Coordinates of N, CA and C in Angstrom, one line a residue:
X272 N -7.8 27.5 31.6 CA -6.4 27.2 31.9 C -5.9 26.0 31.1
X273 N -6.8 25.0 30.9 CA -6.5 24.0 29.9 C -6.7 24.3 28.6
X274 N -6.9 25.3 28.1 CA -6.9 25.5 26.5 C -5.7 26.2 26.0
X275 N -4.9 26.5 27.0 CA -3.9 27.5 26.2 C -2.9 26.0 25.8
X276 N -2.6 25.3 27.0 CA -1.4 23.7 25.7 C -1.9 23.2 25.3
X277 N -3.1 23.3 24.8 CA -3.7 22.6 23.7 C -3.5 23.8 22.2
X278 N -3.5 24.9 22.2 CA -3.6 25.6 21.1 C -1.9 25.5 21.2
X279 N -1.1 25.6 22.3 CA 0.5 25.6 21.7 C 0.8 24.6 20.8
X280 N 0.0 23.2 21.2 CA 0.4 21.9 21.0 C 0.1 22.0 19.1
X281 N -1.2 22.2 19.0 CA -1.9 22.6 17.7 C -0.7 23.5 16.6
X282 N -0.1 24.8 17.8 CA 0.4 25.3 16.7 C 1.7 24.7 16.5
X283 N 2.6 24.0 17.3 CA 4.0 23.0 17.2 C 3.4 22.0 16.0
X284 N 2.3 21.6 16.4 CA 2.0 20.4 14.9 C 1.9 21.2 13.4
X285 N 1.5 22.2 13.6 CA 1.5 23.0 12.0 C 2.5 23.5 11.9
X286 N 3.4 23.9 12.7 CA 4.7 24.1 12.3 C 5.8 23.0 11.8
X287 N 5.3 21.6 12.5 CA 5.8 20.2 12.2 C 5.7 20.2 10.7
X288 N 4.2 20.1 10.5 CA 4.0 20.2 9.2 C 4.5 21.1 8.2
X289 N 4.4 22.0 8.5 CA 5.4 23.3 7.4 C 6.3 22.6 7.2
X290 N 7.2 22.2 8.3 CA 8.2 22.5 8.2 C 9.0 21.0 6.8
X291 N 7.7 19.8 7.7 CA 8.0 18.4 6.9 C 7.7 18.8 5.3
X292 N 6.5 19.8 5.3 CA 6.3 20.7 3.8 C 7.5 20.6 3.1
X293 N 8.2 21.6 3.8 CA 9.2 22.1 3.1 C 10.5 21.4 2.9
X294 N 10.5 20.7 3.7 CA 11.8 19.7 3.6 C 12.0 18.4 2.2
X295 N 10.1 18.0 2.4 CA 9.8 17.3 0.8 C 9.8 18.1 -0.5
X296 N 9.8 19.3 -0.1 CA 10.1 20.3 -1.6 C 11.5 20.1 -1.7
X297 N 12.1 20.5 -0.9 CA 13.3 20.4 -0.8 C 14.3 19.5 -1.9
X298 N 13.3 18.4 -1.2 CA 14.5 17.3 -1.5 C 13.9 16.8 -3.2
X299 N 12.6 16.8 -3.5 CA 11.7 16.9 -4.5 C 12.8 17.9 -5.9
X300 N 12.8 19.1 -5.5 CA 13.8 20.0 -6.2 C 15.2 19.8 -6.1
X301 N 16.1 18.9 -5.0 CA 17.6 18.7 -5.5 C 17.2 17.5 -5.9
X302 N 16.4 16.5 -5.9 CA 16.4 15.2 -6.8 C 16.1 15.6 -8.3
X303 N 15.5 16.2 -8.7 CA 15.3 16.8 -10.1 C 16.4 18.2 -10.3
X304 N 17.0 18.7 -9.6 CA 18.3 19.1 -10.1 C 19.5 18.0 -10.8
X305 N 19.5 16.8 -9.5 CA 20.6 16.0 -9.4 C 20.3 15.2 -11.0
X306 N 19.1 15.5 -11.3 CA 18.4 14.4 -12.6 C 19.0 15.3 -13.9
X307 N 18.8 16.7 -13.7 CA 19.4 17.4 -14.6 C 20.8 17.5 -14.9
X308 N 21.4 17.5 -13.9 CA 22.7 18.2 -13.7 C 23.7 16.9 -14.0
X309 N 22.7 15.9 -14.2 CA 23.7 14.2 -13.8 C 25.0 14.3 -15.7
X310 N 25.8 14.4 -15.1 CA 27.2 14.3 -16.1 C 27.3 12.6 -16.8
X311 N 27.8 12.4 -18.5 CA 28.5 11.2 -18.0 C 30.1 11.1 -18.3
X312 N 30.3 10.7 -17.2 CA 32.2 11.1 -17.0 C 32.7 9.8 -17.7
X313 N 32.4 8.8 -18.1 CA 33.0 7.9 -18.8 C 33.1 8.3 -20.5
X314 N 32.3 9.0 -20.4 CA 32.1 9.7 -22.8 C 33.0 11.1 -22.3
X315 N 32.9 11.6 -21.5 CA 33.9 12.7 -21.1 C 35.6 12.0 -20.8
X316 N 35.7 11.3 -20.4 CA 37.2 10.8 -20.3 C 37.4 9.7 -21.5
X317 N 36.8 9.3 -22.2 CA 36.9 8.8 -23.7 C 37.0 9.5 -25.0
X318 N 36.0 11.0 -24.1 CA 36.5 11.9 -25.4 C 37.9 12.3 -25.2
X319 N 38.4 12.9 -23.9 CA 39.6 13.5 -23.7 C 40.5 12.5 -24.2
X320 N 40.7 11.0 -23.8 CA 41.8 10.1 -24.3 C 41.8 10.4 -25.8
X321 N 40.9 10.1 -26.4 CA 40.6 10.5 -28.1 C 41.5 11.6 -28.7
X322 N 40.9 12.3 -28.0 CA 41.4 13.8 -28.4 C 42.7 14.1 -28.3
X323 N 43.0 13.7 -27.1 CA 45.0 13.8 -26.9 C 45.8 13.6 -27.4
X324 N 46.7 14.2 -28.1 CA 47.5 13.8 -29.6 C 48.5 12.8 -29.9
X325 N 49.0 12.8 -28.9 CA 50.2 11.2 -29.1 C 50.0 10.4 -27.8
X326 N 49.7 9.2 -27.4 CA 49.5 8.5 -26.3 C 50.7 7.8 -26.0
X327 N 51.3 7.1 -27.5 CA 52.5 6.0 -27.9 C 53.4 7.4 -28.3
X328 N 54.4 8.0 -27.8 CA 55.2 9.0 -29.1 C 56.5 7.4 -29.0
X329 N 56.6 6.3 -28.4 CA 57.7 5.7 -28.9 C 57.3 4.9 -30.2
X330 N 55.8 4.1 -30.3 CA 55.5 3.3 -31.3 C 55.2 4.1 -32.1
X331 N 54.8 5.2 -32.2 CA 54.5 6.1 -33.1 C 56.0 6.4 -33.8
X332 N 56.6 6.8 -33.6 CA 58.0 7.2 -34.1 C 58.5 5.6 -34.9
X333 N 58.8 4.6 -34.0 CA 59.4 3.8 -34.9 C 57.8 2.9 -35.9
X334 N 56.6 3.0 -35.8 CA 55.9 2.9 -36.8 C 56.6 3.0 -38.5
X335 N 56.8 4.8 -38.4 CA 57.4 5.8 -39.3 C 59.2 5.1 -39.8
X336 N 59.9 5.3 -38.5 CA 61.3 5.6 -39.0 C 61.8 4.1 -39.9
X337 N 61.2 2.7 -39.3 CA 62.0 1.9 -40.2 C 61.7 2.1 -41.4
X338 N 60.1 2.1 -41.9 CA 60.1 2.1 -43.5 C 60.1 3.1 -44.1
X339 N 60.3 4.8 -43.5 CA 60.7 5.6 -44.2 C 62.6 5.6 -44.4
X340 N 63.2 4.9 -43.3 CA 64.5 4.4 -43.5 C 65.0 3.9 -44.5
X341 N 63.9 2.8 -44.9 CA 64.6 1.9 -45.7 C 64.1 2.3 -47.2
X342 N 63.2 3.5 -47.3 CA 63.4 4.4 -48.5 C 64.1 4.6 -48.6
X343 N 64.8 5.5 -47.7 CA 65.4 6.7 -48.3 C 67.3 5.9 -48.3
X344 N 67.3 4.7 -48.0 CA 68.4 3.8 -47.9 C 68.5 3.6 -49.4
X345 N 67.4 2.9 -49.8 CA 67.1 2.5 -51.1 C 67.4 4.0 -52.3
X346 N 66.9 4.8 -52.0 CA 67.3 5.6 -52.9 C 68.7 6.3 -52.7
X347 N 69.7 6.2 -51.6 CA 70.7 6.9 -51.7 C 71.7 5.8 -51.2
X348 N 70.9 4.5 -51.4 CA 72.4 3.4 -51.2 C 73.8 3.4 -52.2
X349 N 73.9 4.5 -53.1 CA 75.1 4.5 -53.5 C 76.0 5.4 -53.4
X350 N 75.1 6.4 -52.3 CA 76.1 6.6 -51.4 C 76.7 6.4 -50.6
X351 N 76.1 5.3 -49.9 CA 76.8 4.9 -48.8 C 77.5 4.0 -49.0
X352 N 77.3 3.0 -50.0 CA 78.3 1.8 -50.2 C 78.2 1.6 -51.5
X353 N 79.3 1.1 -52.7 CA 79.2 1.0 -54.0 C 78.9 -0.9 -54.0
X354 N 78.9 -1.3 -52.9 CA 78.3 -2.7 -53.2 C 76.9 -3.0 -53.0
X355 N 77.0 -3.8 -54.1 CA 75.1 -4.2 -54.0 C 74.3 -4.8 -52.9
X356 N 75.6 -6.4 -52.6 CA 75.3 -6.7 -51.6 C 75.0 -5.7 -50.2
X357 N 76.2 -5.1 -49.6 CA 75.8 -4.3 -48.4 C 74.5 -3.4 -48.7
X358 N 74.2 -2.9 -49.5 CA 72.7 -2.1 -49.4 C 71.8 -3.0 -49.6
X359 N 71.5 -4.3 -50.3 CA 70.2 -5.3 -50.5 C 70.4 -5.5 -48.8
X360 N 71.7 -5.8 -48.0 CA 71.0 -6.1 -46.2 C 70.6 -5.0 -45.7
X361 N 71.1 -3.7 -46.4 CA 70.7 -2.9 -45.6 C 69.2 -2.9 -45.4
X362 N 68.9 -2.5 -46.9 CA 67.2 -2.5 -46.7 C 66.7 -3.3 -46.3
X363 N 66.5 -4.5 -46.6 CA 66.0 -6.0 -46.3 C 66.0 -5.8 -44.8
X364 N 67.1 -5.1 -44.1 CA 66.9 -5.5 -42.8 C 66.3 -4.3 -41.8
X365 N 66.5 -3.1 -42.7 CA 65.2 -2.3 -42.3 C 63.9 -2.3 -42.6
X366 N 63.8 -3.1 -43.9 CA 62.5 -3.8 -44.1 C 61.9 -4.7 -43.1
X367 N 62.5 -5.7 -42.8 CA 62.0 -6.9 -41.5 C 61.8 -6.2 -40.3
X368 N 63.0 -5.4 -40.3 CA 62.3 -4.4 -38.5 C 61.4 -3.7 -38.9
X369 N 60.7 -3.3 -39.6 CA 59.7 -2.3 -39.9 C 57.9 -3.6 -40.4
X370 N 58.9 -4.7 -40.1 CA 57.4 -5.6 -41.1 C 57.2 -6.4 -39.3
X371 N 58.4 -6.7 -38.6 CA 57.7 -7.2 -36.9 C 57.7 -6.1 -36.2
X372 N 57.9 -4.6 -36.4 CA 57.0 -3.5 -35.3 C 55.7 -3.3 -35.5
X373 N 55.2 -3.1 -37.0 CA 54.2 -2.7 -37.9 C 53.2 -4.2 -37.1
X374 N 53.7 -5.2 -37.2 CA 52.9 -6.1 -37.3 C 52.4 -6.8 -35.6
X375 N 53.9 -6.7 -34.9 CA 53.7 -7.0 -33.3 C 53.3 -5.8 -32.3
X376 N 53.8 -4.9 -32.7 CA 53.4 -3.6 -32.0 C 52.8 -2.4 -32.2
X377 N 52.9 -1.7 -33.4 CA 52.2 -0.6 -33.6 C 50.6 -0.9 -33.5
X378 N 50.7 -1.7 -34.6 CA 49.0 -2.1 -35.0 C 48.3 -2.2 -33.6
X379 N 48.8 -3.0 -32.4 CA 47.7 -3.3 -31.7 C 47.7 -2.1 -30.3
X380 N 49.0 -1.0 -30.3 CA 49.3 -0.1 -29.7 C 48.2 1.7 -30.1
X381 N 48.7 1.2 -31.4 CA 47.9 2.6 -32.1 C 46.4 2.9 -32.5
X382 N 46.0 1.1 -33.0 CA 44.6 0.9 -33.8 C 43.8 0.1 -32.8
X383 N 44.5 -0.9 -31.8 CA 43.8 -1.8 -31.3 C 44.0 -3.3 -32.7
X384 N 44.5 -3.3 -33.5 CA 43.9 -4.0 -34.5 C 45.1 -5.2 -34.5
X385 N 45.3 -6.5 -34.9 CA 46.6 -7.4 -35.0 C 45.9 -8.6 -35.9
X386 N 47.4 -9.1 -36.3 CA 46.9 -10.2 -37.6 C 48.1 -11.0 -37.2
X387 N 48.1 -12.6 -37.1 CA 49.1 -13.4 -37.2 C 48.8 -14.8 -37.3
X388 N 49.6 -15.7 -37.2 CA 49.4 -17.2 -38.3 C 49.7 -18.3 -36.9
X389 N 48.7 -19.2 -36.8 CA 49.1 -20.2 -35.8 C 48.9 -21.7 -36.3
X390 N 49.3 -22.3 -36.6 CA 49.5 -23.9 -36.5 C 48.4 -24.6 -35.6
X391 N 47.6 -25.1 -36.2 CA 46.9 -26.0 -35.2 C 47.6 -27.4 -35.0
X392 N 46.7 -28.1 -34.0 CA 47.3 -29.7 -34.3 C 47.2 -30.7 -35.3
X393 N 46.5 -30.2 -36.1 CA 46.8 -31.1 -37.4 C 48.0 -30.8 -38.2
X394 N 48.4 -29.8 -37.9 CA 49.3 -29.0 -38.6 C 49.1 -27.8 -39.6
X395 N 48.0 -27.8 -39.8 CA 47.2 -26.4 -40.4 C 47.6 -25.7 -40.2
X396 N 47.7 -24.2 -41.3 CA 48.2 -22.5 -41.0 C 47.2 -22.2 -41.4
X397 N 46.6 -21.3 -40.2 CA 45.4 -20.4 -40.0 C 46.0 -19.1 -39.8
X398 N 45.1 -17.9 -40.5 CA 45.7 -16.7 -40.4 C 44.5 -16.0 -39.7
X399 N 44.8 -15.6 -38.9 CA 43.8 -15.0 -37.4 C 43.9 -13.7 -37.6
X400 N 42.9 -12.7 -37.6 CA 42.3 -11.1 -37.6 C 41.6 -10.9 -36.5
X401 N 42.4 -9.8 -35.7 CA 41.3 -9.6 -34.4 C 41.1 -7.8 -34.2
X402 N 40.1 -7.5 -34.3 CA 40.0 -6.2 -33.6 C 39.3 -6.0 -32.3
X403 N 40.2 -5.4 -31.3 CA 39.6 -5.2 -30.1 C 38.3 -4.1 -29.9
X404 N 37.9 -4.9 -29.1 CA 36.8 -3.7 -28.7 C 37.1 -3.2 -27.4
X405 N 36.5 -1.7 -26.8 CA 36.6 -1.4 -25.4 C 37.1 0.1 -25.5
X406 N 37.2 0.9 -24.6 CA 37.7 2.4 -24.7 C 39.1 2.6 -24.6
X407 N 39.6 1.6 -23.9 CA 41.3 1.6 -23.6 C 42.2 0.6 -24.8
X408 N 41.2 0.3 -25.9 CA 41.9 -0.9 -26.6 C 43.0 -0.3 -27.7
X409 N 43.1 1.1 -28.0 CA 43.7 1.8 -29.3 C 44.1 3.0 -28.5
X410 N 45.3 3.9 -29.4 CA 45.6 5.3 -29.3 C 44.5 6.0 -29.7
X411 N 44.9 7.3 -30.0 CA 44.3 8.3 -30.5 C 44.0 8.9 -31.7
X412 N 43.0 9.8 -32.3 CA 42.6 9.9 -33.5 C 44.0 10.4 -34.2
X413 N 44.6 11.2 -33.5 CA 46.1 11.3 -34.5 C 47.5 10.3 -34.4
X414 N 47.2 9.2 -33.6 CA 48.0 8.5 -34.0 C 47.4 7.0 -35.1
X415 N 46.0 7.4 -34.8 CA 45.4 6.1 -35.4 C 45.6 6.8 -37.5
X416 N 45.4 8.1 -37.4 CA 45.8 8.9 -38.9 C 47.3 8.7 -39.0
X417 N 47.9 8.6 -38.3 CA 49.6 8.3 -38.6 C 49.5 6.7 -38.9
X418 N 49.0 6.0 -38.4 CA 49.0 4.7 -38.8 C 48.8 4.3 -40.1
X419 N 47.5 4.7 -40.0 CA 47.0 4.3 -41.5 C 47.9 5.2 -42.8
X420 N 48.3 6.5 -42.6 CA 49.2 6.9 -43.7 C 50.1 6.3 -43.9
X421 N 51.0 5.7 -42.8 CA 52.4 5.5 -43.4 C 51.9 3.7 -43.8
X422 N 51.6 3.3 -43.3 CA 50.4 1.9 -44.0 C 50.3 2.1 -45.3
X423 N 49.7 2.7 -45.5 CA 49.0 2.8 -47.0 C 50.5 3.4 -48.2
X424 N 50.7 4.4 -47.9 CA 51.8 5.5 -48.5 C 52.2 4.8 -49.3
X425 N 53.3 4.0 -47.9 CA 54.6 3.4 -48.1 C 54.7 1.8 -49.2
X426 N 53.6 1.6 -49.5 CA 53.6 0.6 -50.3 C 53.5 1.4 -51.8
X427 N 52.5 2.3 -52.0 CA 52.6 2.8 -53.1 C 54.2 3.0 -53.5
X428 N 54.6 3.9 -52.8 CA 56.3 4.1 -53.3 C 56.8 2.9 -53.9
X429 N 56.8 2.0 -53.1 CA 57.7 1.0 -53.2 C 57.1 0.1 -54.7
X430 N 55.6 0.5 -55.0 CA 55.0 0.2 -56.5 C 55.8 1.0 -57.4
X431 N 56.4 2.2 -57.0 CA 56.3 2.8 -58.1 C 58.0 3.0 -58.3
X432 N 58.6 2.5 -57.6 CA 60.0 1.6 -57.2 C 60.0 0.6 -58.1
X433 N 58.7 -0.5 -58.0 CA 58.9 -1.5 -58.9 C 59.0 -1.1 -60.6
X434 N 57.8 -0.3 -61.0 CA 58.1 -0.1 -62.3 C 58.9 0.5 -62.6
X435 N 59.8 1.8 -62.1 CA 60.8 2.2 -62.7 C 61.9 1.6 -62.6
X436 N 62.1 0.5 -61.7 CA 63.4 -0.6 -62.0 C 62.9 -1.5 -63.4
X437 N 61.8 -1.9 -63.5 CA 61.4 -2.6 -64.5 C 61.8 -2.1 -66.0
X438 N 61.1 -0.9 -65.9 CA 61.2 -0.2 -67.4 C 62.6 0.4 -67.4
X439 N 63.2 0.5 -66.5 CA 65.1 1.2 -66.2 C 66.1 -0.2 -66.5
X440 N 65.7 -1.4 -66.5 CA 66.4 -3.1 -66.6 C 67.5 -2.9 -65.9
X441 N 67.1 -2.4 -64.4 CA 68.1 -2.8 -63.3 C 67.2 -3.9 -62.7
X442 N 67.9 -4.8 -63.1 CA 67.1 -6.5 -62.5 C 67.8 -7.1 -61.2
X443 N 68.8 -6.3 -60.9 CA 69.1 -7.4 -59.9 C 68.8 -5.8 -58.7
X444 N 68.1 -5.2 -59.2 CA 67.1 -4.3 -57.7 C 65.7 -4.7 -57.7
X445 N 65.3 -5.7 -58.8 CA 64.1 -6.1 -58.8 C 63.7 -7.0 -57.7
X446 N 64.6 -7.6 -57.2 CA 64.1 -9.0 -56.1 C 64.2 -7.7 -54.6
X447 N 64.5 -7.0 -54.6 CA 65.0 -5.9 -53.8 C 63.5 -5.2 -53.5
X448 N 63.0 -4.4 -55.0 CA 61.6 -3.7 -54.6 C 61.2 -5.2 -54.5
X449 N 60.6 -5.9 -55.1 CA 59.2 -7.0 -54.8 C 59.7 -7.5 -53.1
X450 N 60.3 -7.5 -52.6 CA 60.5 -7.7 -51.1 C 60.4 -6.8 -50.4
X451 N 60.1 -5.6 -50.5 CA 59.9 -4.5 -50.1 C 58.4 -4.1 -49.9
X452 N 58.0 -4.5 -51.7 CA 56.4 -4.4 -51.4 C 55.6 -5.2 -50.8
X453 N 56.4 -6.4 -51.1 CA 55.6 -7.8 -50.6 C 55.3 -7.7 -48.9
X454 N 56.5 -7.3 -48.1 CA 56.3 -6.9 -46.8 C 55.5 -5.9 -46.2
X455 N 55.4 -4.9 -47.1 CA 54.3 -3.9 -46.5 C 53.0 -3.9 -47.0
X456 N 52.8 -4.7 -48.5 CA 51.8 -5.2 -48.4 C 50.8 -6.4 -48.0
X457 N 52.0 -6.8 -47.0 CA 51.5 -8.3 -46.3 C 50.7 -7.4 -45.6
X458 N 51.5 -6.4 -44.4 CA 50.7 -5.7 -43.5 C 49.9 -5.0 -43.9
X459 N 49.6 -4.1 -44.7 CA 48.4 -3.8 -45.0 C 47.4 -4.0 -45.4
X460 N 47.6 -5.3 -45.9 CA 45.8 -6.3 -45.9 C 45.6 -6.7 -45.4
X461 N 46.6 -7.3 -44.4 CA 46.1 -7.9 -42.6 C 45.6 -6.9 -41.8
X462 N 46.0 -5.5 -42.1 CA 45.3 -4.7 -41.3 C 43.8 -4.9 -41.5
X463 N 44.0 -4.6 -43.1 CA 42.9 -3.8 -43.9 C 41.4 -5.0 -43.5
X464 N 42.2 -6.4 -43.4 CA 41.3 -7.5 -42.7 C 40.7 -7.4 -41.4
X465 N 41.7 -7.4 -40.7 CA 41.1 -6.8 -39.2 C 40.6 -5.9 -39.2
X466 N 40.4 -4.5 -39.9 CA 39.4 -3.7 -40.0 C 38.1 -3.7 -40.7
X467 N 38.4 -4.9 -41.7 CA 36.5 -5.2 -41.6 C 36.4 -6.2 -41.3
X468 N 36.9 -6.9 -40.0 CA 36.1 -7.3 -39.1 C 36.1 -9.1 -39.1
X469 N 36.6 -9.7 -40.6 CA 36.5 -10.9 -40.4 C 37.7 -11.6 -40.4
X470 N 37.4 -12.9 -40.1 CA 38.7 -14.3 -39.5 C 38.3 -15.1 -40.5
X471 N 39.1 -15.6 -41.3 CA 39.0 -16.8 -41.7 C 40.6 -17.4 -42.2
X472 N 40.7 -19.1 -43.0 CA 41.7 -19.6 -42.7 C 42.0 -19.1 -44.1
X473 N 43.2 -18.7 -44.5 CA 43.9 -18.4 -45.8 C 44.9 -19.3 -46.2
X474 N 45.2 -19.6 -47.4 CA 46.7 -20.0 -47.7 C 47.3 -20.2 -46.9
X475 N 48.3 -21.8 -46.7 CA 49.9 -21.4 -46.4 C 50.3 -20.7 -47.5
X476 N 50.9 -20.6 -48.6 CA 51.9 -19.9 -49.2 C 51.4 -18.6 -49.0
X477 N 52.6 -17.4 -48.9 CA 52.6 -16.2 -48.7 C 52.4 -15.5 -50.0
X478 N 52.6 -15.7 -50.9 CA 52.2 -15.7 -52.3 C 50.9 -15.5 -52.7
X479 N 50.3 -16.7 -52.3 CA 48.7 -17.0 -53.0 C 48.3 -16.5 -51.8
X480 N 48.6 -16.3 -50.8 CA 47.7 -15.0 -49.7 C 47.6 -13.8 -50.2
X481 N 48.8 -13.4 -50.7 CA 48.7 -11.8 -51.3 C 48.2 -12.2 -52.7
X482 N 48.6 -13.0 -53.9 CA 48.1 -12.7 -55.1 C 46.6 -12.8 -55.0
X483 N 46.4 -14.0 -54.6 CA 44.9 -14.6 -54.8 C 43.7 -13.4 -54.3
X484 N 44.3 -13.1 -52.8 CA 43.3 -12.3 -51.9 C 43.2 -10.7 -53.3
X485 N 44.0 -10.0 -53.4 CA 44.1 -9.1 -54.1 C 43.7 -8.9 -55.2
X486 N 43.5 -10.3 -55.9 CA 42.5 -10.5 -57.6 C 41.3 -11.1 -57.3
X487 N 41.0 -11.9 -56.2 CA 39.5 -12.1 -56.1 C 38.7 -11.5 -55.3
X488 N 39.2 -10.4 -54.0 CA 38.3 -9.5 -52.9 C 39.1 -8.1 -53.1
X489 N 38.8 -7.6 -54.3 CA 39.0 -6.4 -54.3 C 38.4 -5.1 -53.8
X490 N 37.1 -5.5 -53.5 CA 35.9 -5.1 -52.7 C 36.3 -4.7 -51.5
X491 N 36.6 -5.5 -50.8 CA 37.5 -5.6 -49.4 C 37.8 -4.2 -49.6
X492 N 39.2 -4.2 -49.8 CA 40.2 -3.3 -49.5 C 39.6 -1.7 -50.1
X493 N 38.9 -1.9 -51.6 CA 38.4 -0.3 -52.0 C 37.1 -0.3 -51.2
X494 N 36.2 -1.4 -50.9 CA 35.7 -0.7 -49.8 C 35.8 0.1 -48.7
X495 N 37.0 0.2 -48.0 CA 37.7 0.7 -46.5 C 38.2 1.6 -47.2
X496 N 39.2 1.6 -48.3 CA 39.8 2.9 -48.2 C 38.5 3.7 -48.8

């Protein structure tokens, strides 16, 4: 009479057991699924931001419209006005709005990238290059290719603006291109600086910043492009 709850008891513990068996398999196989199956959603939502084609469409747009403006001003300012003076403001003044978006906004909206001049207390002009780091610091690969084109482009034109006024001896559109170039090529070595990466103190004159940098670190700039 006392052997039979002893063999129930026996068989509830082997079933205990099975059962603890199978529950450590269990968990044994969704821990090595969960190991497999493990996603990383931060390179997944950095690829998607990347990939998305316009982030900025307002900096993107005026990136483009001042200094392709002040082309196409430049080449058809006699249609719109037979005086010299009103078209040198014209441009000049689509030039400046296109040299503080380029320089206060696009750059650090589209590329992450910015360049500007600060005064210390001695009175010193330091020219500062910074590129951000981090996933949210820049647009997208097609606005970062819209950047750099109209960057680069638009200065060539405006070279090739300079020699044909030159070799044409229309001199009084000379001070016209060289301010033209001189502005878009300020920004584009300040970029082209912050994209390799270094800071250091340059020139006050605006001059010997562009001449000097351009005839002694050529390296620089044909290295990047």
């Amino acid at each position: 009479m006392t052997a039979a709850p002893f063999k129930v008891e026996r068989g509830n513990s082997n079933e205990q057991l099975t059962a603890a068996s199978l529950e450590r398999g269990m968990a044994e196989s969704l821990s090595g699924e969960i190991v497999d199956v493990s996603l990383d959603f931060v390179a997944e939502e950095d690829r998607a931001r990347r990939t998305r084609k316009i982030r900025h469409p307002l900096a993107t747009f005026f990136h483009l419209f001042f200094r392709v403006s002040a082309i196409i001003a430049y080449l058809c300012c006699d249609w719109f006005s037979r005086s010299f003076v009103m078209c040198f403001l014209m441009v000049i003044t689509l030039l400046s709005c296109d040299f503080w978006s380029v320089k206060n906004v696009t750059g650090r909206l589209l590329v992450g990238l910015r360049w500007w001049n600060q005064i210390d207390e001695d009175g010193r002009s330091h020219w500062m290059f910074e590129a951000k780091k981090g996933r949210n610091c820049s647009g997208t690969e097609a606005e970062a290719q819209i950047f750099w084109l109209g960057l680069i482009v638009c200065p060539l034109v405006w070279t090739t603006f300079f020699f044909t006024t030159l070799f044409s001896f229309k001199m009084k559109w000379l001070a016209l291109v060289v301010a033209g170039f001189s502005l878009q090529a300020a920004n584009l070595y300040g970029y082209l600086r912050c994209k390799a990466g270094e800071q250091e103190t340059l020139p006050k004159s605006a001059s010997q910043y562009l001449g000097q940098q351009f005839i002694q670190k050529p390296d620089i700039i044909f290295g990047i492009l």
